[in-house]
Amino acid sequence: MDPVFDSESHLIQEVPLAASEINVGDIVSYESPLGFSIVHRVIEIGNDEEGWYAILKGDNNPQPDPWKIRFDMVRRVTVMVVY
């Protein structure tokens, strides 16, 4: 997620209580379908037949993550970066 933060930075995060607390531009950590946590930026929010979802992308990645992120996958929302 350079240049916003790197491996030497610390994130201050909060647990969201509802999907409405997550906005486009937020940096969130989520549990990926591959079984590990990922920290990426929300680039799109929508609703489909399964409900709320977000599309996320790393700031240096050319493509978004290959799946829709559901609210139950989101662990935390970043509120501050400490360098």
PDB file of N, CA and C in Angstrom:
ATOM      1  N   MET A   1       0.820  -1.198   0.000  1.00  0.00           N
ATOM      2  CA  MET A   1       0.000   0.000   0.000  1.00  0.00           C
ATOM      3  C   MET A   1       0.862   1.259   0.000  1.00  0.00           C
ATOM      4  N   ASP A   2       2.147   1.110  -0.361  1.00  0.00           N
ATOM      5  CA  ASP A   2       2.967   2.316  -0.564  1.00  0.00           C
ATOM      6  C   ASP A   2       2.288   3.219  -1.572  1.00  0.00           C
ATOM      7  N   PRO A   3       2.292   4.468  -1.453  1.00  0.00           N
ATOM      8  CA  PRO A   3       3.033   5.304  -0.525  1.00  0.00           C
ATOM      9  C   PRO A   3       2.265   5.645   0.753  1.00  0.00           C
ATOM     10  N   VAL A   4       1.040   5.155   0.913  1.00  0.00           N
ATOM     11  CA  VAL A   4       0.255   5.501   2.102  1.00  0.00           C
ATOM     12  C   VAL A   4       0.875   4.893   3.358  1.00  0.00           C
ATOM     13  N   PHE A   5       1.222   3.619   3.314  1.00  0.00           N
ATOM     14  CA  PHE A   5       1.924   2.983   4.425  1.00  0.00           C
ATOM     15  C   PHE A   5       2.742   1.821   3.893  1.00  0.00           C
ATOM     16  N   ASP A   6       3.736   1.414   4.707  1.00  0.00           N
ATOM     17  CA  ASP A   6       4.580   0.287   4.330  1.00  0.00           C
ATOM     18  C   ASP A   6       4.748  -0.634   5.538  1.00  0.00           C
ATOM     19  N   SER A   7       5.673  -1.565   5.444  1.00  0.00           N
ATOM     20  CA  SER A   7       5.833  -2.568   6.502  1.00  0.00           C
ATOM     21  C   SER A   7       6.296  -1.976   7.831  1.00  0.00           C
ATOM     22  N   GLU A   8       6.818  -0.756   7.829  1.00  0.00           N
ATOM     23  CA  GLU A   8       7.267  -0.129   9.073  1.00  0.00           C
ATOM     24  C   GLU A   8       6.201   0.782   9.699  1.00  0.00           C
ATOM     25  N   SER A   9       5.059   0.931   9.050  1.00  0.00           N
ATOM     26  CA  SER A   9       3.977   1.764   9.560  1.00  0.00           C
ATOM     27  C   SER A   9       3.069   0.943  10.474  1.00  0.00           C
ATOM     28  N   HIS A  10       2.282   1.650  11.269  1.00  0.00           N
ATOM     29  CA  HIS A  10       1.304   1.008  12.145  1.00  0.00           C
ATOM     30  C   HIS A  10      -0.071   1.578  11.819  1.00  0.00           C
ATOM     31  N   LEU A  11      -1.048   0.700  11.696  1.00  0.00           N
ATOM     32  CA  LEU A  11      -2.414   1.129  11.414  1.00  0.00           C
ATOM     33  C   LEU A  11      -3.230   1.136  12.697  1.00  0.00           C
ATOM     34  N   ILE A  12      -3.984   2.194  12.899  1.00  0.00           N
ATOM     35  CA  ILE A  12      -4.981   2.243  13.967  1.00  0.00           C
ATOM     36  C   ILE A  12      -6.304   1.949  13.278  1.00  0.00           C
ATOM     37  N   GLN A  13      -6.973   0.897  13.725  1.00  0.00           N
ATOM     38  CA  GLN A  13      -8.190   0.458  13.054  1.00  0.00           C
ATOM     39  C   GLN A  13      -9.320   0.270  14.053  1.00  0.00           C
ATOM     40  N   GLU A  14     -10.544   0.380  13.536  1.00  0.00           N
ATOM     41  CA  GLU A  14     -11.750   0.137  14.331  1.00  0.00           C
ATOM     42  C   GLU A  14     -12.560  -0.970  13.676  1.00  0.00           C
ATOM     43  N   VAL A  15     -13.307  -1.694  14.497  1.00  0.00           N
ATOM     44  CA  VAL A  15     -14.205  -2.725  13.987  1.00  0.00           C
ATOM     45  C   VAL A  15     -15.504  -2.051  13.568  1.00  0.00           C
ATOM     46  N   PRO A  16     -15.907  -2.163  12.304  1.00  0.00           N
ATOM     47  CA  PRO A  16     -17.174  -1.544  11.894  1.00  0.00           C
ATOM     48  C   PRO A  16     -18.365  -2.357  12.402  1.00  0.00           C
ATOM     49  N   LEU A  17     -19.406  -1.654  12.824  1.00  0.00           N
ATOM     50  CA  LEU A  17     -20.606  -2.328  13.326  1.00  0.00           C
ATOM     51  C   LEU A  17     -21.642  -2.538  12.241  1.00  0.00           C
ATOM     52  N   ALA A  18     -21.512  -1.786  11.140  1.00  0.00           N
ATOM     53  CA  ALA A  18     -22.461  -1.897  10.033  1.00  0.00           C
ATOM     54  C   ALA A  18     -21.746  -1.550   8.732  1.00  0.00           C
ATOM     55  N   ALA A  19     -22.263  -2.071   7.636  1.00  0.00           N
ATOM     56  CA  ALA A  19     -21.675  -1.790   6.327  1.00  0.00           C
ATOM     57  C   ALA A  19     -21.701  -0.303   6.003  1.00  0.00           C
ATOM     58  N   SER A  20     -22.650   0.416   6.560  1.00  0.00           N
ATOM     59  CA  SER A  20     -22.766   1.852   6.301  1.00  0.00           C
ATOM     60  C   SER A  20     -21.569   2.639   6.842  1.00  0.00           C
ATOM     61  N   GLU A  21     -20.743   2.022   7.682  1.00  0.00           N
ATOM     62  CA  GLU A  21     -19.549   2.671   8.223  1.00  0.00           C
ATOM     63  C   GLU A  21     -18.346   2.548   7.289  1.00  0.00           C
ATOM     64  N   ILE A  22     -18.523   1.858   6.172  1.00  0.00           N
ATOM     65  CA  ILE A  22     -17.434   1.646   5.211  1.00  0.00           C
ATOM     66  C   ILE A  22     -17.730   2.469   3.974  1.00  0.00           C
ATOM     67  N   ASN A  23     -16.739   3.254   3.538  1.00  0.00           N
ATOM     68  CA  ASN A  23     -16.913   4.155   2.397  1.00  0.00           C
ATOM     69  C   ASN A  23     -15.844   3.928   1.340  1.00  0.00           C
ATOM     70  N   VAL A  24     -16.162   4.328   0.114  1.00  0.00           N
ATOM     71  CA  VAL A  24     -15.165   4.309  -0.950  1.00  0.00           C
ATOM     72  C   VAL A  24     -13.987   5.172  -0.509  1.00  0.00           C
ATOM     73  N   GLY A  25     -12.782   4.654  -0.671  1.00  0.00           N
ATOM     74  CA  GLY A  25     -11.574   5.350  -0.250  1.00  0.00           C
ATOM     75  C   GLY A  25     -11.020   4.844   1.072  1.00  0.00           C
ATOM     76  N   ASP A  26     -11.844   4.161   1.876  1.00  0.00           N
ATOM     77  CA  ASP A  26     -11.370   3.614   3.146  1.00  0.00           C
ATOM     78  C   ASP A  26     -10.378   2.482   2.902  1.00  0.00           C
ATOM     79  N   ILE A  27      -9.445   2.325   3.832  1.00  0.00           N
ATOM     80  CA  ILE A  27      -8.521   1.196   3.820  1.00  0.00           C
ATOM     81  C   ILE A  27      -9.029   0.217   4.866  1.00  0.00           C
ATOM     82  N   VAL A  28      -9.320  -1.006   4.438  1.00  0.00           N
ATOM     83  CA  VAL A  28      -9.879  -2.006   5.343  1.00  0.00           C
ATOM     84  C   VAL A  28      -9.014  -3.264   5.339  1.00  0.00           C
ATOM     85  N   SER A  29      -9.079  -3.988   6.430  1.00  0.00           N
ATOM     86  CA  SER A  29      -8.481  -5.319   6.460  1.00  0.00           C
ATOM     87  C   SER A  29      -9.640  -6.313   6.409  1.00  0.00           C
ATOM     88  N   TYR A  30      -9.434  -7.368   5.632  1.00  0.00           N
ATOM     89  CA  TYR A  30     -10.491  -8.373   5.499  1.00  0.00           C
ATOM     90  C   TYR A  30      -9.884  -9.759   5.397  1.00  0.00           C
ATOM     91  N   GLU A  31     -10.701 -10.743   5.712  1.00  0.00           N
ATOM     92  CA  GLU A  31     -10.298 -12.141   5.612  1.00  0.00           C
ATOM     93  C   GLU A  31     -10.603 -12.611   4.194  1.00  0.00           C
ATOM     94  N   SER A  32      -9.561 -12.926   3.449  1.00  0.00           N
ATOM     95  CA  SER A  32      -9.736 -13.325   2.050  1.00  0.00           C
ATOM     96  C   SER A  32     -10.273 -14.753   1.963  1.00  0.00           C
ATOM     97  N   PRO A  33     -10.860 -15.114   0.829  1.00  0.00           N
ATOM     98  CA  PRO A  33     -11.299 -16.500   0.633  1.00  0.00           C
ATOM     99  C   PRO A  33     -10.134 -17.493   0.665  1.00  0.00           C
ATOM    100  N   LEU A  34      -8.908 -16.997   0.557  1.00  0.00           N
ATOM    101  CA  LEU A  34      -7.728 -17.864   0.599  1.00  0.00           C
ATOM    102  C   LEU A  34      -7.266 -18.151   2.029  1.00  0.00           C
ATOM    103  N   GLY A  35      -7.932 -17.514   3.026  1.00  0.00           N
ATOM    104  CA  GLY A  35      -7.662 -17.828   4.419  1.00  0.00           C
ATOM    105  C   GLY A  35      -6.652 -16.945   5.122  1.00  0.00           C
ATOM    106  N   PHE A  36      -6.305 -15.804   4.545  1.00  0.00           N
ATOM    107  CA  PHE A  36      -5.398 -14.877   5.224  1.00  0.00           C
ATOM    108  C   PHE A  36      -5.917 -13.463   5.083  1.00  0.00           C
ATOM    109  N   SER A  37      -5.428 -12.578   5.946  1.00  0.00           N
ATOM    110  CA  SER A  37      -5.887 -11.189   5.941  1.00  0.00           C
ATOM    111  C   SER A  37      -5.197 -10.380   4.859  1.00  0.00           C
ATOM    112  N   ILE A  38      -5.955  -9.456   4.279  1.00  0.00           N
ATOM    113  CA  ILE A  38      -5.450  -8.531   3.264  1.00  0.00           C
ATOM    114  C   ILE A  38      -5.883  -7.128   3.682  1.00  0.00           C
ATOM    115  N   VAL A  39      -5.010  -6.140   3.477  1.00  0.00           N
ATOM    116  CA  VAL A  39      -5.335  -4.742   3.753  1.00  0.00           C
ATOM    117  C   VAL A  39      -5.297  -4.003   2.421  1.00  0.00           C
ATOM    118  N   HIS A  40      -6.471  -3.565   1.942  1.00  0.00           N
ATOM    119  CA  HIS A  40      -6.592  -2.863   0.667  1.00  0.00           C
ATOM    120  C   HIS A  40      -7.616  -1.743   0.774  1.00  0.00           C
ATOM    121  N   ARG A  41      -7.677  -0.934  -0.279  1.00  0.00           N
ATOM    122  CA  ARG A  41      -8.564   0.231  -0.325  1.00  0.00           C
ATOM    123  C   ARG A  41      -9.877  -0.117  -1.035  1.00  0.00           C
ATOM    124  N   VAL A  42     -10.990   0.401  -0.482  1.00  0.00           N
ATOM    125  CA  VAL A  42     -12.306   0.233  -1.109  1.00  0.00           C
ATOM    126  C   VAL A  42     -12.370   1.151  -2.330  1.00  0.00           C
ATOM    127  N   ILE A  43     -12.654   0.569  -3.503  1.00  0.00           N
ATOM    128  CA  ILE A  43     -12.771   1.375  -4.722  1.00  0.00           C
ATOM    129  C   ILE A  43     -14.201   1.412  -5.255  1.00  0.00           C
ATOM    130  N   GLU A  44     -15.054   0.555  -4.730  1.00  0.00           N
ATOM    131  CA  GLU A  44     -16.456   0.525  -5.187  1.00  0.00           C
ATOM    132  C   GLU A  44     -17.304  -0.162  -4.121  1.00  0.00           C
ATOM    133  N   ILE A  45     -18.527   0.306  -3.949  1.00  0.00           N
ATOM    134  CA  ILE A  45     -19.498  -0.311  -3.039  1.00  0.00           C
ATOM    135  C   ILE A  45     -20.789  -0.508  -3.813  1.00  0.00           C
ATOM    136  N   GLY A  46     -21.431  -1.635  -3.587  1.00  0.00           N
ATOM    137  CA  GLY A  46     -22.686  -1.890  -4.283  1.00  0.00           C
ATOM    138  C   GLY A  46     -23.536  -2.902  -3.543  1.00  0.00           C
ATOM    139  N   ASN A  47     -24.645  -3.246  -4.160  1.00  0.00           N
ATOM    140  CA  ASN A  47     -25.546  -4.281  -3.664  1.00  0.00           C
ATOM    141  C   ASN A  47     -25.909  -5.183  -4.822  1.00  0.00           C
ATOM    142  N   ASP A  48     -25.996  -6.475  -4.554  1.00  0.00           N
ATOM    143  CA  ASP A  48     -26.448  -7.428  -5.550  1.00  0.00           C
ATOM    144  C   ASP A  48     -27.417  -8.396  -4.891  1.00  0.00           C
ATOM    145  N   GLU A  49     -27.702  -9.528  -5.527  1.00  0.00           N
ATOM    146  CA  GLU A  49     -28.665 -10.478  -4.992  1.00  0.00           C
ATOM    147  C   GLU A  49     -28.256 -11.042  -3.633  1.00  0.00           C
ATOM    148  N   GLU A  50     -26.968 -10.971  -3.292  1.00  0.00           N
ATOM    149  CA  GLU A  50     -26.483 -11.450  -1.993  1.00  0.00           C
ATOM    150  C   GLU A  50     -26.358 -10.330  -0.967  1.00  0.00           C
ATOM    151  N   GLY A  51     -26.634  -9.081  -1.363  1.00  0.00           N
ATOM    152  CA  GLY A  51     -26.567  -7.953  -0.435  1.00  0.00           C
ATOM    153  C   GLY A  51     -25.371  -7.061  -0.682  1.00  0.00           C
ATOM    154  N   TRP A  52     -24.914  -6.389   0.386  1.00  0.00           N
ATOM    155  CA  TRP A  52     -23.826  -5.422   0.320  1.00  0.00           C
ATOM    156  C   TRP A  52     -22.522  -6.090  -0.107  1.00  0.00           C
ATOM    157  N   TYR A  53     -21.741  -5.363  -0.901  1.00  0.00           N
ATOM    158  CA  TYR A  53     -20.394  -5.825  -1.232  1.00  0.00           C
ATOM    159  C   TYR A  53     -19.497  -4.624  -1.494  1.00  0.00           C
ATOM    160  N   ALA A  54     -18.194  -4.862  -1.425  1.00  0.00           N
ATOM    161  CA  ALA A  54     -17.200  -3.855  -1.777  1.00  0.00           C
ATOM    162  C   ALA A  54     -16.177  -4.492  -2.696  1.00  0.00           C
ATOM    163  N   ILE A  55     -15.636  -3.680  -3.595  1.00  0.00           N
ATOM    164  CA  ILE A  55     -14.517  -4.085  -4.439  1.00  0.00           C
ATOM    165  C   ILE A  55     -13.288  -3.381  -3.877  1.00  0.00           C
ATOM    166  N   LEU A  56     -12.223  -4.133  -3.634  1.00  0.00           N
ATOM    167  CA  LEU A  56     -11.004  -3.581  -3.049  1.00  0.00           C
ATOM    168  C   LEU A  56      -9.826  -3.745  -3.994  1.00  0.00           C
ATOM    169  N   LYS A  57      -8.813  -2.885  -3.788  1.00  0.00           N
ATOM    170  CA  LYS A  57      -7.622  -2.929  -4.627  1.00  0.00           C
ATOM    171  C   LYS A  57      -6.459  -2.354  -3.832  1.00  0.00           C
ATOM    172  N   GLY A  58      -5.317  -2.987  -3.929  1.00  0.00           N
ATOM    173  CA  GLY A  58      -4.102  -2.427  -3.364  1.00  0.00           C
ATOM    174  C   GLY A  58      -3.690  -1.210  -4.177  1.00  0.00           C
ATOM    175  N   ASP A  59      -3.169  -0.185  -3.530  1.00  0.00           N
ATOM    176  CA  ASP A  59      -2.826   1.051  -4.230  1.00  0.00           C
ATOM    177  C   ASP A  59      -1.809   0.837  -5.348  1.00  0.00           C
ATOM    178  N   ASN A  60      -0.945  -0.157  -5.229  1.00  0.00           N
ATOM    179  CA  ASN A  60       0.062  -0.422  -6.253  1.00  0.00           C
ATOM    180  C   ASN A  60      -0.300  -1.588  -7.166  1.00  0.00           C
ATOM    181  N   ASN A  61      -1.474  -2.148  -6.990  1.00  0.00           N
ATOM    182  CA  ASN A  61      -1.895  -3.267  -7.837  1.00  0.00           C
ATOM    183  C   ASN A  61      -2.593  -2.743  -9.088  1.00  0.00           C
ATOM    184  N   PRO A  62      -2.319  -3.346 -10.242  1.00  0.00           N
ATOM    185  CA  PRO A  62      -2.969  -2.879 -11.470  1.00  0.00           C
ATOM    186  C   PRO A  62      -4.444  -3.265 -11.558  1.00  0.00           C
ATOM    187  N   GLN A  63      -4.852  -4.325 -10.880  1.00  0.00           N
ATOM    188  CA  GLN A  63      -6.224  -4.825 -10.948  1.00  0.00           C
ATOM    189  C   GLN A  63      -6.812  -4.926  -9.542  1.00  0.00           C
ATOM    190  N   PRO A  64      -8.136  -4.811  -9.428  1.00  0.00           N
ATOM    191  CA  PRO A  64      -8.777  -5.014  -8.119  1.00  0.00           C
ATOM    192  C   PRO A  64      -8.663  -6.474  -7.674  1.00  0.00           C
ATOM    193  N   ASP A  65      -8.943  -6.707  -6.400  1.00  0.00           N
ATOM    194  CA  ASP A  65      -8.975  -8.082  -5.886  1.00  0.00           C
ATOM    195  C   ASP A  65     -10.029  -8.863  -6.676  1.00  0.00           C
ATOM    196  N   PRO A  66      -9.826 -10.174  -6.868  1.00  0.00           N
ATOM    197  CA  PRO A  66     -10.682 -10.945  -7.782  1.00  0.00           C
ATOM    198  C   PRO A  66     -12.026 -11.400  -7.230  1.00  0.00           C
ATOM    199  N   TRP A  67     -12.458 -10.855  -6.101  1.00  0.00           N
ATOM    200  CA  TRP A  67     -13.733 -11.270  -5.504  1.00  0.00           C
ATOM    201  C   TRP A  67     -14.434 -10.076  -4.865  1.00  0.00           C
ATOM    202  N   LYS A  68     -15.719 -10.222  -4.674  1.00  0.00           N
ATOM    203  CA  LYS A  68     -16.487  -9.216  -3.941  1.00  0.00           C
ATOM    204  C   LYS A  68     -16.284  -9.464  -2.453  1.00  0.00           C
ATOM    205  N   ILE A  69     -16.086  -8.385  -1.699  1.00  0.00           N
ATOM    206  CA  ILE A  69     -15.906  -8.479  -0.263  1.00  0.00           C
ATOM    207  C   ILE A  69     -17.264  -8.246   0.393  1.00  0.00           C
ATOM    208  N   ARG A  70     -17.717  -9.186   1.176  1.00  0.00           N
ATOM    209  CA  ARG A  70     -18.972  -9.071   1.912  1.00  0.00           C
ATOM    210  C   ARG A  70     -18.678  -8.515   3.309  1.00  0.00           C
ATOM    211  N   PHE A  71     -19.683  -7.905   3.921  1.00  0.00           N
ATOM    212  CA  PHE A  71     -19.463  -7.275   5.221  1.00  0.00           C
ATOM    213  C   PHE A  71     -18.900  -8.249   6.249  1.00  0.00           C
ATOM    214  N   ASP A  72     -19.335  -9.497   6.223  1.00  0.00           N
ATOM    215  CA  ASP A  72     -18.839 -10.457   7.220  1.00  0.00           C
ATOM    216  C   ASP A  72     -17.369 -10.824   7.022  1.00  0.00           C
ATOM    217  N   MET A  73     -16.776 -10.437   5.896  1.00  0.00           N
ATOM    218  CA  MET A  73     -15.351 -10.665   5.647  1.00  0.00           C
ATOM    219  C   MET A  73     -14.494  -9.525   6.202  1.00  0.00           C
ATOM    220  N   VAL A  74     -15.104  -8.348   6.393  1.00  0.00           N
ATOM    221  CA  VAL A  74     -14.364  -7.168   6.850  1.00  0.00           C
ATOM    222  C   VAL A  74     -14.054  -7.314   8.336  1.00  0.00           C
ATOM    223  N   ARG A  75     -12.799  -7.094   8.695  1.00  0.00           N
ATOM    224  CA  ARG A  75     -12.384  -7.181  10.095  1.00  0.00           C
ATOM    225  C   ARG A  75     -12.257  -5.802  10.728  1.00  0.00           C
ATOM    226  N   ARG A  76     -11.629  -4.855   9.996  1.00  0.00           N
ATOM    227  CA  ARG A  76     -11.387  -3.529  10.564  1.00  0.00           C
ATOM    228  C   ARG A  76     -11.299  -2.478   9.470  1.00  0.00           C
ATOM    229  N   VAL A  77     -11.552  -1.217   9.876  1.00  0.00           N
ATOM    230  CA  VAL A  77     -11.419  -0.067   9.003  1.00  0.00           C
ATOM    231  C   VAL A  77     -10.319   0.819   9.580  1.00  0.00           C
ATOM    232  N   THR A  78      -9.403   1.258   8.736  1.00  0.00           N
ATOM    233  CA  THR A  78      -8.291   2.093   9.183  1.00  0.00           C
ATOM    234  C   THR A  78      -8.774   3.513   9.455  1.00  0.00           C
ATOM    235  N   VAL A  79      -8.395   4.026  10.616  1.00  0.00           N
ATOM    236  CA  VAL A  79      -8.749   5.407  10.975  1.00  0.00           C
ATOM    237  C   VAL A  79      -7.516   6.293  11.080  1.00  0.00           C
ATOM    238  N   MET A  80      -6.314   5.668  11.163  1.00  0.00           N
ATOM    239  CA  MET A  80      -5.094   6.471  11.273  1.00  0.00           C
ATOM    240  C   MET A  80      -3.894   5.594  10.910  1.00  0.00           C
ATOM    241  N   VAL A  81      -2.898   6.214  10.291  1.00  0.00           N
ATOM    242  CA  VAL A  81      -1.633   5.547  10.020  1.00  0.00           C
ATOM    243  C   VAL A  81      -0.552   6.252  10.828  1.00  0.00           C
ATOM    244  N   VAL A  82       0.228   5.489  11.583  1.00  0.00           N
ATOM    245  CA  VAL A  82       1.330   6.031  12.377  1.00  0.00           C
ATOM    246  C   VAL A  82       2.628   5.613  11.686  1.00  0.00           C
ATOM    247  N   TYR A  83       3.433   6.621  11.330  1.00  0.00           N
ATOM    248  CA  TYR A  83       4.683   6.355  10.610  1.00  0.00           C
ATOM    249  C   TYR A  83       5.855   6.280  11.549  1.00  0.00           C
TER     250      TYR A  83
END
